[in-house]
Coordinates of C-alpha atoms and ligand atoms in Angstrom, one line a residue:
X37 CA -229.2 70.6 -45.4
X38 CA -226.7 70.3 -42.3
X39 CA -228.7 68.4 -40.1
X40 CA -226.8 69.3 -36.8
X41 CA -227.8 73.0 -36.9
X42 CA -231.1 71.6 -35.1
X43 CA -229.0 70.9 -32.2
X44 CA -227.3 74.5 -32.2
X45 CA -228.5 76.7 -29.2
X46 CA -229.3 80.3 -29.1
X47 CA -225.8 81.3 -27.8
X48 CA -223.9 79.4 -29.8
X49 CA -226.0 80.8 -32.5
X50 CA -225.2 83.6 -30.7
X51 CA -221.6 83.7 -30.5
X52 CA -221.4 82.7 -34.7
X53 CA -223.7 85.7 -35.6
X54 CA -220.7 88.0 -33.3
X55 CA -217.7 85.6 -35.0
X56 CA -218.8 86.6 -38.5
X57 CA -219.8 89.9 -38.1
X58 CA -217.2 90.8 -36.4
X59 CA -214.9 92.1 -39.1
X60 CA -216.8 91.0 -42.1
X61 CA -214.7 91.4 -45.4
X62 CA -214.9 94.7 -46.5
X63 CA -213.6 94.5 -50.0
X64 CA -212.5 91.4 -52.8
X65 CA -209.1 90.3 -52.3
X66 CA -207.3 88.5 -55.3
X67 CA -204.4 86.8 -54.1
X68 CA -201.9 86.6 -57.4
X69 CA -199.0 83.7 -57.4
X70 CA -198.5 80.2 -58.1
X71 CA -202.0 78.1 -57.4
X72 CA -201.7 74.4 -56.6
X73 CA -205.7 73.4 -58.2
X74 CA -207.1 70.0 -58.0
X75 CA -205.9 69.9 -61.6
X76 CA -202.7 71.5 -61.5
X77 CA -200.5 74.2 -61.0
X78 CA -201.1 77.7 -62.7
X79 CA -197.5 79.2 -62.6
X80 CA -198.7 83.0 -62.7
X81 CA -202.4 82.8 -61.9
X82 CA -205.2 85.0 -59.1
X83 CA -207.3 83.8 -56.9
X84 CA -210.2 85.7 -56.4
X85 CA -212.0 86.1 -53.0
X86 CA -215.4 87.1 -51.7
X87 CA -217.8 87.0 -49.1
X88 CA -215.3 84.2 -47.9
X89 CA -216.2 82.2 -50.6
X90 CA -213.3 81.7 -53.7
X91 CA -214.9 83.6 -56.5
X92 CA -212.8 82.6 -59.1
X93 CA -209.1 80.7 -59.7
X94 CA -207.5 80.9 -63.1
X95 CA -204.7 82.8 -65.1
X96 CA -206.7 85.2 -66.8
X97 CA -209.8 86.2 -64.8
X98 CA -211.4 89.9 -64.2
X99 CA -211.8 91.3 -60.6
X100 CA -214.8 94.1 -59.2
X101 CA -212.8 97.4 -59.7
X102 CA -212.3 97.4 -55.6
X103 CA -210.6 94.5 -55.4
X104 CA -207.4 94.7 -53.1
X105 CA -205.1 93.1 -55.0
X106 CA -201.8 90.8 -52.7
X107 CA -198.6 90.0 -55.3
X108 CA -197.5 86.5 -53.0
X109 CA -194.5 85.8 -55.4
X110 CA -195.9 82.6 -53.1
X111 CA -197.4 79.4 -54.2
X112 CA -201.1 79.3 -53.2
X113 CA -203.0 76.5 -52.0
X114 CA -205.4 75.0 -49.6
X115 CA -205.7 75.6 -46.0
X116 CA -204.8 72.2 -44.7
X117 CA -207.1 70.2 -43.1
X118 CA -205.9 67.8 -39.6
X119 CA -208.3 65.1 -38.8
X120 CA -205.6 64.0 -36.4
X121 CA -204.7 66.2 -32.8
X122 CA -205.6 66.5 -28.9
X123 CA -205.0 70.0 -29.2
X124 CA -205.0 71.5 -25.9
X125 CA -201.8 68.5 -24.8
X126 CA -199.7 70.7 -27.3
X127 CA -198.9 73.0 -24.5
X128 CA -197.0 70.5 -23.7
X129 CA -192.7 70.2 -24.9
X130 CA -191.4 67.7 -26.3
X131 CA -191.6 64.2 -24.7
X132 CA -188.5 61.9 -25.7
X133 CA -189.5 58.5 -24.0
X134 CA -186.1 56.3 -23.5
X135 CA -188.1 53.3 -24.6
X136 CA -190.1 51.8 -28.1
X137 CA -193.9 50.6 -26.8
X138 CA -195.9 47.9 -27.8
X139 CA -199.1 50.1 -27.7
X140 CA -200.8 53.0 -26.2
X141 CA -201.8 51.2 -23.8
X142 CA -198.3 50.6 -22.5
X143 CA -197.3 54.1 -22.4
X144 CA -200.3 55.7 -20.9
X145 CA -199.6 53.1 -18.3
X146 CA -196.5 54.9 -17.2
X147 CA -195.4 56.7 -13.9
X148 CA -194.0 59.2 -16.3
X149 CA -196.5 59.8 -18.6
X150 CA -198.8 60.5 -15.5
X151 CA -195.7 62.7 -14.0
X152 CA -195.3 64.8 -17.0
X153 CA -198.4 65.1 -19.2
X154 CA -201.6 63.5 -18.1
X155 CA -201.4 65.5 -13.8
X156 CA -200.5 68.7 -15.3
X157 CA -202.6 68.6 -18.1
X158 CA -205.9 67.8 -16.0
X159 CA -204.5 70.5 -13.6
X160 CA -204.3 72.8 -15.9
X161 CA -208.0 72.1 -17.1
X162 CA -209.2 72.2 -13.9
X163 CA -207.8 75.5 -12.9
X164 CA -210.1 77.1 -16.3
X165 CA -206.7 77.3 -18.3
X166 CA -208.6 75.0 -21.0
X167 CA -209.8 78.1 -23.1
X168 CA -206.0 79.2 -23.3
X169 CA -204.4 75.8 -24.3
X170 CA -207.1 75.5 -26.9
X171 CA -206.4 79.4 -28.1
X172 CA -202.4 78.5 -28.0
X173 CA -202.8 75.1 -29.6
X174 CA -205.1 76.7 -32.4
X175 CA -202.4 79.9 -32.9
X176 CA -199.7 77.1 -34.0
X177 CA -202.2 75.0 -35.7
X178 CA -202.2 78.3 -38.1
X179 CA -198.8 79.1 -38.3
X180 CA -198.7 75.3 -39.6
X181 CA -200.8 76.2 -42.4
X182 CA -203.7 74.1 -40.9
X183 CA -207.3 76.3 -41.3
X184 CA -209.4 73.6 -40.3
X185 CA -209.0 71.2 -36.6
X186 CA -210.7 68.6 -35.1
X187 CA -209.7 67.3 -31.4
X188 CA -210.0 70.6 -29.6
X189 CA -211.9 71.0 -26.7
X190 CA -215.0 69.0 -25.5
X191 CA -215.8 70.1 -21.5
X192 CA -216.3 74.3 -22.7
X193 CA -216.6 74.1 -26.4
X194 CA -216.6 78.2 -26.1
X195 CA -213.0 78.0 -26.2
X196 CA -212.9 76.4 -29.6
X197 CA -214.7 79.6 -31.1
X198 CA -212.3 81.6 -33.9
X199 CA -208.8 81.0 -35.3
X200 CA -209.1 77.5 -37.0
X201 CA -212.1 75.9 -37.8
X202 CA -212.7 72.5 -35.0
X203 CA -214.8 70.0 -37.6
X204 CA -215.7 68.0 -34.6
X205 CA -217.5 71.4 -33.3
X206 CA -221.1 71.8 -34.7
X207 CA -221.3 75.0 -34.5
X208 CA -217.9 75.5 -35.9
X209 CA -218.9 73.1 -38.7
X210 CA -222.1 75.1 -39.4
X211 CA -220.3 78.3 -40.0
X212 CA -218.0 76.8 -43.1
X213 CA -219.2 79.0 -46.1
X214 CA -221.7 77.4 -48.2
X215 CA -222.0 74.8 -45.9
X216 CA -226.1 75.2 -45.8
X217 CA -225.7 73.6 -49.6
X218 CA -224.8 70.0 -48.6
X219 CA -226.4 67.3 -46.6
X220 CA -224.0 66.8 -43.8
X221 CA -224.4 65.5 -40.7
X222 CA -221.9 66.1 -37.4
X223 CA -218.0 64.8 -37.1
X224 CA -217.1 63.0 -34.2
X225 CA -213.8 62.0 -32.8
X226 CA -213.0 59.4 -30.7
X227 CA -210.1 58.6 -29.3
X228 CA -210.9 55.1 -27.6
X229 CA -214.4 54.1 -29.7
X230 CA -214.2 49.9 -28.0
X231 CA -215.1 51.4 -24.7
X232 CA -217.8 53.7 -26.2
X233 CA -220.8 53.9 -24.1
X234 CA -224.3 52.5 -25.8
X235 CA -225.5 55.9 -25.9
X236 CA -222.3 57.4 -27.5
X237 CA -222.6 54.0 -30.1
X238 CA -225.9 55.4 -30.9
X239 CA -224.6 58.7 -31.3
X240 CA -222.0 57.7 -33.2
X241 CA -224.3 55.4 -35.7
X242 CA -226.8 57.9 -36.4
X243 CA -223.7 60.6 -37.5
X244 CA -223.1 58.1 -39.8
X245 CA -226.9 57.8 -41.3
X246 CA -226.8 61.1 -41.5
X247 CA -224.2 62.0 -43.7
X248 CA -222.3 63.0 -40.6
X249 CA -218.6 61.0 -40.0
X250 CA -216.2 59.3 -37.3
X251 CA -212.6 59.6 -36.4
X252 CA -211.8 56.6 -34.4
X253 CA -208.0 55.6 -32.8
X254 CA -206.9 51.9 -33.8
X255 CA -204.1 49.8 -33.6
X256 CA -202.5 52.3 -32.3
X257 CA -198.8 50.3 -31.6
X258 CA -196.0 48.5 -33.1
X259 CA -196.7 46.9 -36.3
X260 CA -196.2 43.4 -34.6
X261 CA -198.5 44.1 -31.9
X262 CA -201.2 42.0 -31.5
X263 CA -203.1 43.6 -29.2
X264 CA -203.4 46.4 -31.4
X265 CA -204.1 44.6 -34.7
X266 CA -207.1 43.0 -32.7
X267 CA -209.2 46.1 -32.5
X268 CA -209.6 45.9 -35.8
X269 CA -212.2 43.2 -34.9
X270 CA -213.1 44.0 -31.9
X271 CA -214.5 46.7 -34.3
X272 CA -215.8 45.0 -36.9
X273 CA -218.2 42.9 -34.7
X274 CA -219.5 46.8 -33.0
X275 CA -220.9 47.0 -36.3
X276 CA -219.2 50.5 -37.1
X277 CA -217.2 49.3 -39.6
X278 CA -218.9 51.2 -42.3
X279 CA -218.6 54.2 -45.1
X280 CA -218.0 57.9 -43.0
X281 CA -215.9 55.9 -40.4
X282 CA -211.9 56.8 -41.0
X283 CA -209.2 54.7 -39.0
X284 CA -206.8 57.3 -37.1
X285 CA -203.2 55.0 -37.1
X286 CA -203.9 51.7 -38.7
X287 CA -200.2 50.6 -37.0
X288 CA -200.8 47.5 -36.7
X289 CA -203.4 46.4 -39.6
X290 CA -202.3 43.8 -42.3
X291 CA -202.8 44.4 -46.2
X292 CA -205.9 42.0 -46.2
X293 CA -207.2 45.0 -43.5
X294 CA -206.7 47.7 -45.8
X295 CA -208.5 45.9 -49.1
X296 CA -211.6 45.0 -46.8
X297 CA -211.7 48.7 -45.4
X298 CA -211.7 50.2 -49.2
X299 CA -214.1 47.4 -49.9
X300 CA -216.0 48.8 -47.2
X301 CA -215.5 52.9 -47.9
X302 CA -213.5 53.6 -44.5
X303 CA -211.1 55.7 -44.3
X304 CA -207.0 55.9 -43.6
X305 CA -205.6 58.7 -41.3
X306 CA -202.1 58.3 -40.9
X307 CA -199.6 59.6 -38.2
X308 CA -196.3 58.5 -39.3
X309 CA -194.0 61.2 -36.7
X310 CA -196.2 60.1 -33.7
X311 CA -195.7 56.5 -34.5
X312 CA -192.0 56.3 -35.6
X313 CA -191.3 58.0 -32.0
X314 CA -193.9 55.8 -29.7
X315 CA -193.1 52.7 -31.4
X316 CA -190.3 52.7 -34.0
X317 CA -192.7 51.5 -36.7
X318 CA -195.5 53.2 -39.3
X319 CA -198.6 51.5 -40.9
X320 CA -198.0 49.2 -43.6
X321 CA -197.9 52.3 -46.0
X322 CA -197.3 50.9 -49.7
X323 CA -200.3 48.4 -48.5
X324 CA -202.5 50.7 -47.8
X325 CA -202.0 52.5 -51.2
X326 CA -202.0 49.0 -52.9
X327 CA -205.3 48.7 -51.6
X328 CA -206.8 52.3 -53.3
X329 CA -208.5 53.1 -49.8
X330 CA -208.3 57.3 -49.0
X331 CA -205.5 58.1 -47.0
X332 CA -205.2 61.5 -44.8
X333 CA -202.5 63.2 -43.2
X334 CA -202.7 64.5 -39.7
X335 CA -199.6 65.2 -37.4
X336 CA -201.6 63.6 -34.3
X337 CA -199.9 66.2 -30.9
X338 CA -196.9 68.2 -30.9
X339 CA -194.8 66.0 -28.0
X340 CA -194.5 62.8 -30.2
X341 CA -195.4 64.3 -33.4
X342 CA -195.8 67.3 -35.6
X343 CA -196.5 70.8 -34.4
X344 CA -198.9 70.7 -37.5
X345 CA -199.2 69.5 -41.1
X346 CA -196.2 71.4 -42.3
X347 CA -193.5 69.9 -40.1
X348 CA -195.8 66.4 -40.7
X349 CA -195.6 67.0 -44.8
X350 CA -192.0 67.5 -44.1
X351 CA -191.8 64.4 -42.2
X352 CA -193.7 62.6 -44.1
X353 CA -191.6 63.6 -47.2
X354 CA -188.1 62.8 -45.7
X355 CA -190.0 58.9 -44.8
X356 CA -191.0 58.9 -48.2
X357 CA -187.9 59.5 -49.4
X358 CA -185.8 57.2 -47.1
X359 CA -187.8 54.0 -48.6
X360 CA -185.5 55.4 -51.6
X361 CA -182.7 54.4 -50.2
X362 CA -183.4 50.8 -50.4
X363 CA -183.8 49.0 -53.7
X364 CA -187.4 49.9 -54.2
X365 CA -188.7 53.8 -55.8
X366 CA -190.4 56.3 -52.9
X367 CA -194.0 55.0 -52.5
X368 CA -195.2 58.2 -52.7
X369 CA -195.4 61.1 -54.7
X370 CA -195.6 64.5 -53.3
X371 CA -198.4 65.6 -54.7
X372 CA -199.8 62.6 -53.6
X373 CA -198.4 63.7 -50.1
X374 CA -200.4 67.3 -50.4
X375 CA -203.5 65.8 -51.4
X376 CA -203.5 63.7 -48.3
X377 CA -203.3 67.0 -46.2
X378 CA -206.2 68.8 -48.0
X379 CA -208.5 67.2 -50.8
X380 CA -208.3 62.9 -49.1
X381 CA -208.5 64.9 -45.5
X382 CA -212.3 66.8 -46.8
X383 CA -213.1 64.2 -48.8
X384 CA -212.3 61.5 -45.9
X385 CA -215.5 64.0 -43.9
X386 CA -217.5 64.6 -46.4
X387 CA -216.3 67.8 -47.1
X388 CA -214.5 68.0 -49.9
X389 CA -217.2 70.1 -51.8
X390 CA -216.5 73.2 -49.8
X391 CA -212.5 72.1 -48.0
X392 CA -209.4 71.1 -49.2
X393 CA -209.7 72.5 -53.1
X394 CA -208.4 76.2 -54.8
X395 CA -211.5 75.6 -56.4
X396 CA -214.9 78.2 -57.7
X397 CA -217.8 78.0 -54.7
X398 CA -215.2 76.5 -52.0
X399 CA -214.6 78.4 -48.3
X400 CA -211.7 80.5 -48.7
X401 CA -209.8 79.0 -46.8
X402 CA -206.1 79.9 -48.2
X403 CA -202.5 79.3 -47.1
X404 CA -199.8 80.7 -48.8
X405 CA -195.6 79.5 -48.6
X406 CA -192.6 80.8 -49.4
X407 CA -191.5 78.7 -52.9
X408 CA -188.5 76.8 -51.8
X409 CA -184.9 78.1 -53.2
X410 CA -183.9 74.6 -54.0
X411 CA -186.1 73.6 -56.3
X412 CA -188.4 76.1 -59.9
X413 CA -191.3 77.5 -58.6
X414 CA -193.6 75.6 -60.4
X415 CA -192.6 72.7 -58.5
X416 CA -195.5 73.2 -56.4
X417 CA -196.2 70.2 -54.9
X418 CA -192.3 69.8 -54.0
X419 CA -191.6 73.4 -51.9
X420 CA -195.3 72.4 -50.2
X421 CA -194.0 69.4 -49.0
X422 CA -190.7 70.7 -47.7
X423 CA -191.5 73.8 -46.6
X424 CA -190.6 75.0 -42.9
X425 CA -193.1 77.3 -40.6
X426 CA -191.2 80.3 -41.2
X427 CA -191.8 79.6 -44.6
X428 CA -196.0 80.1 -44.1
X429 CA -196.3 83.6 -45.8
X430 CA -200.4 84.2 -45.7
X431 CA -202.9 81.8 -43.6
X432 CA -206.4 82.7 -44.7
X433 CA -209.7 81.6 -43.1
X434 CA -213.1 82.0 -44.5
X435 CA -212.0 85.0 -46.7
X436 CA -210.3 86.7 -43.6
X437 CA -206.2 87.1 -43.0
X438 CA -205.5 85.6 -40.0
X439 CA -202.1 85.0 -39.9
X440 CA -198.8 85.3 -42.1
X441 CA -196.0 87.7 -42.8
X442 CA -196.0 91.6 -42.0
X443 CA -196.8 93.1 -45.0
X444 CA -199.5 91.0 -46.5
X445 CA -201.2 91.4 -43.1
X446 CA -201.0 94.9 -43.3
X447 CA -202.2 95.1 -46.3
X448 CA -204.8 92.6 -46.0
X449 CA -206.3 92.6 -42.6
X450 CA -208.7 95.6 -43.2
X451 CA -207.5 97.9 -39.8
X452 CA -208.2 94.8 -37.3
X453 CA -205.5 94.6 -35.1
X454 CA -202.5 92.4 -35.5
X455 CA -200.1 90.9 -33.3
X456 CA -196.7 90.1 -33.1
X457 CA -195.1 86.6 -33.6
X458 CA -191.9 85.3 -34.3
X459 CA -191.5 82.1 -35.9
X460 CA -188.3 80.8 -36.0
X461 CA -186.6 83.7 -36.4
X462 CA -189.1 85.1 -39.1
X463 CA -191.6 87.9 -37.9
X464 CA -195.7 87.2 -38.1
X465 CA -198.6 89.0 -37.6
X466 CA -201.8 87.4 -36.2
X467 CA -205.6 88.4 -36.4
X468 CA -207.6 87.0 -33.9
X469 CA -210.7 89.3 -34.5
X470 CA -212.6 85.7 -35.4
X471 CA -212.6 85.9 -31.9
X472 CA -215.5 86.5 -29.8
X473 CA -214.1 90.0 -27.8
X474 CA -213.1 91.8 -25.8
X475 CA -210.1 88.8 -25.4
X476 CA -206.6 88.8 -23.3
X477 CA -203.6 89.6 -25.5
X478 CA -201.4 86.4 -27.1
X479 CA -198.6 86.8 -24.7
X480 CA -201.2 87.0 -22.0
X481 CA -202.1 83.6 -22.6
X482 CA -198.7 82.3 -23.0
X483 CA -197.9 83.6 -19.2
X484 CA -200.6 82.0 -17.9
X485 CA -199.8 78.6 -19.2
X486 CA -196.1 79.1 -18.3
X487 CA -196.7 80.0 -15.0
X488 CA -198.8 76.4 -14.3
X489 CA -196.6 74.6 -16.7
X490 CA -194.1 76.5 -14.1
X491 CA -195.3 74.8 -11.1
X492 CA -195.1 71.1 -12.8
X493 CA -191.1 71.7 -13.4
X494 CA -192.5 72.3 -17.3
X495 CA -192.5 74.6 -20.1
X496 CA -195.0 76.0 -22.4
X497 CA -193.5 74.4 -25.4
X498 CA -192.7 76.3 -28.6
X499 CA -195.2 77.1 -31.5
X500 CA -193.0 75.9 -33.8
X501 CA -189.6 73.6 -34.1
X502 CA -186.8 75.3 -35.7
X503 CA -184.0 74.0 -37.9
X504 CA -181.0 74.8 -35.3
Ligands
LIG785 ZN1 -204.7 60.4 -31.2

């Protein structure tokens, strides 16, 4: 059972019920296209979705009589699972520091960081705009193919309701279809694990005892930064080097550290773009691969990382290809990269029985992307890790179409009101039916954030960085 359910308050339960019943899936939905299953790519396959669950996946399946069939012509994959983000900061445009830093403690102490990021963020939260920022960030995540996120609003969990799944929010975790069938504790997310209070440590230990997970930032700095490397020793001294823990960044770790992580069943969450932009290098990925540690990929935040996992997959694929320009071959396959954003990420939070796989009885969290024009349709993994945000055809969360191209959204959304977005010149539609109602329009949310940011001489970041 889901042990964290005991702590869900009655108001949370009400919100959950509201979210679950706002627009229940009326008919079974069948998506036809190229399927990326755990074992293979099925060129002309079908996924049958009913009551928020994947009922069947395969080349030849029998559909109930009232099924709505969508011929997507696309690549149908599990929704992307993001285990490293700082969502409310994704309202800020790209931050381009004029220097590389030694560690995160360097840039966080700079006046320019306070001026451009930290002070305006605090002011917007204090003004009551945290839910607007969270909403904007979750829309951004969904346009990047993400169906599950972490690092959302902690002071006001009501801001997290609807849109993407906030896995580190107990109410949203307990709303995953089928979650009551697995034993699972809370998922905790911590940016500064070495300054946790004793009570936070106690919570972390009890979450891990209860089959939960702890995702912590560690060793974030340049690959040769001694202070960042020291954090690894400090963490072990605190008794948190144990299964269920995953280390975000791990840039300064040595090959023997990854081997120790593998032995202790500790995971690794890799964020190459933000690492390279801030520190000039990223984690020793070949050593991590050699160790056999489970690796997830995640975008960090959009100011120095990617807008989301579509962008981070593209960045990681380019990084991978660039390693091959030396006398070495690229260390990763396209399939490994896609696994890092789906099944491996789900595995690190003990949810791979429910998320991250296009598989029967999993939650119907699904991403459909257009096949890449430079590759044959069957080369599905390559298309997924080279997709751009305008290539996202459809995103489904718990069986509900949330975002995508106008045609499939109008066909599948069951009459739910849709708002228009333009992503890199492509017309898209989005549904806010999963949020507690009523809500302002998305244009109003954007306008409120833009007005507040202008007081700081800043602009609201675009939803997507587009090819020029
Ligand atoms: Zn981070």
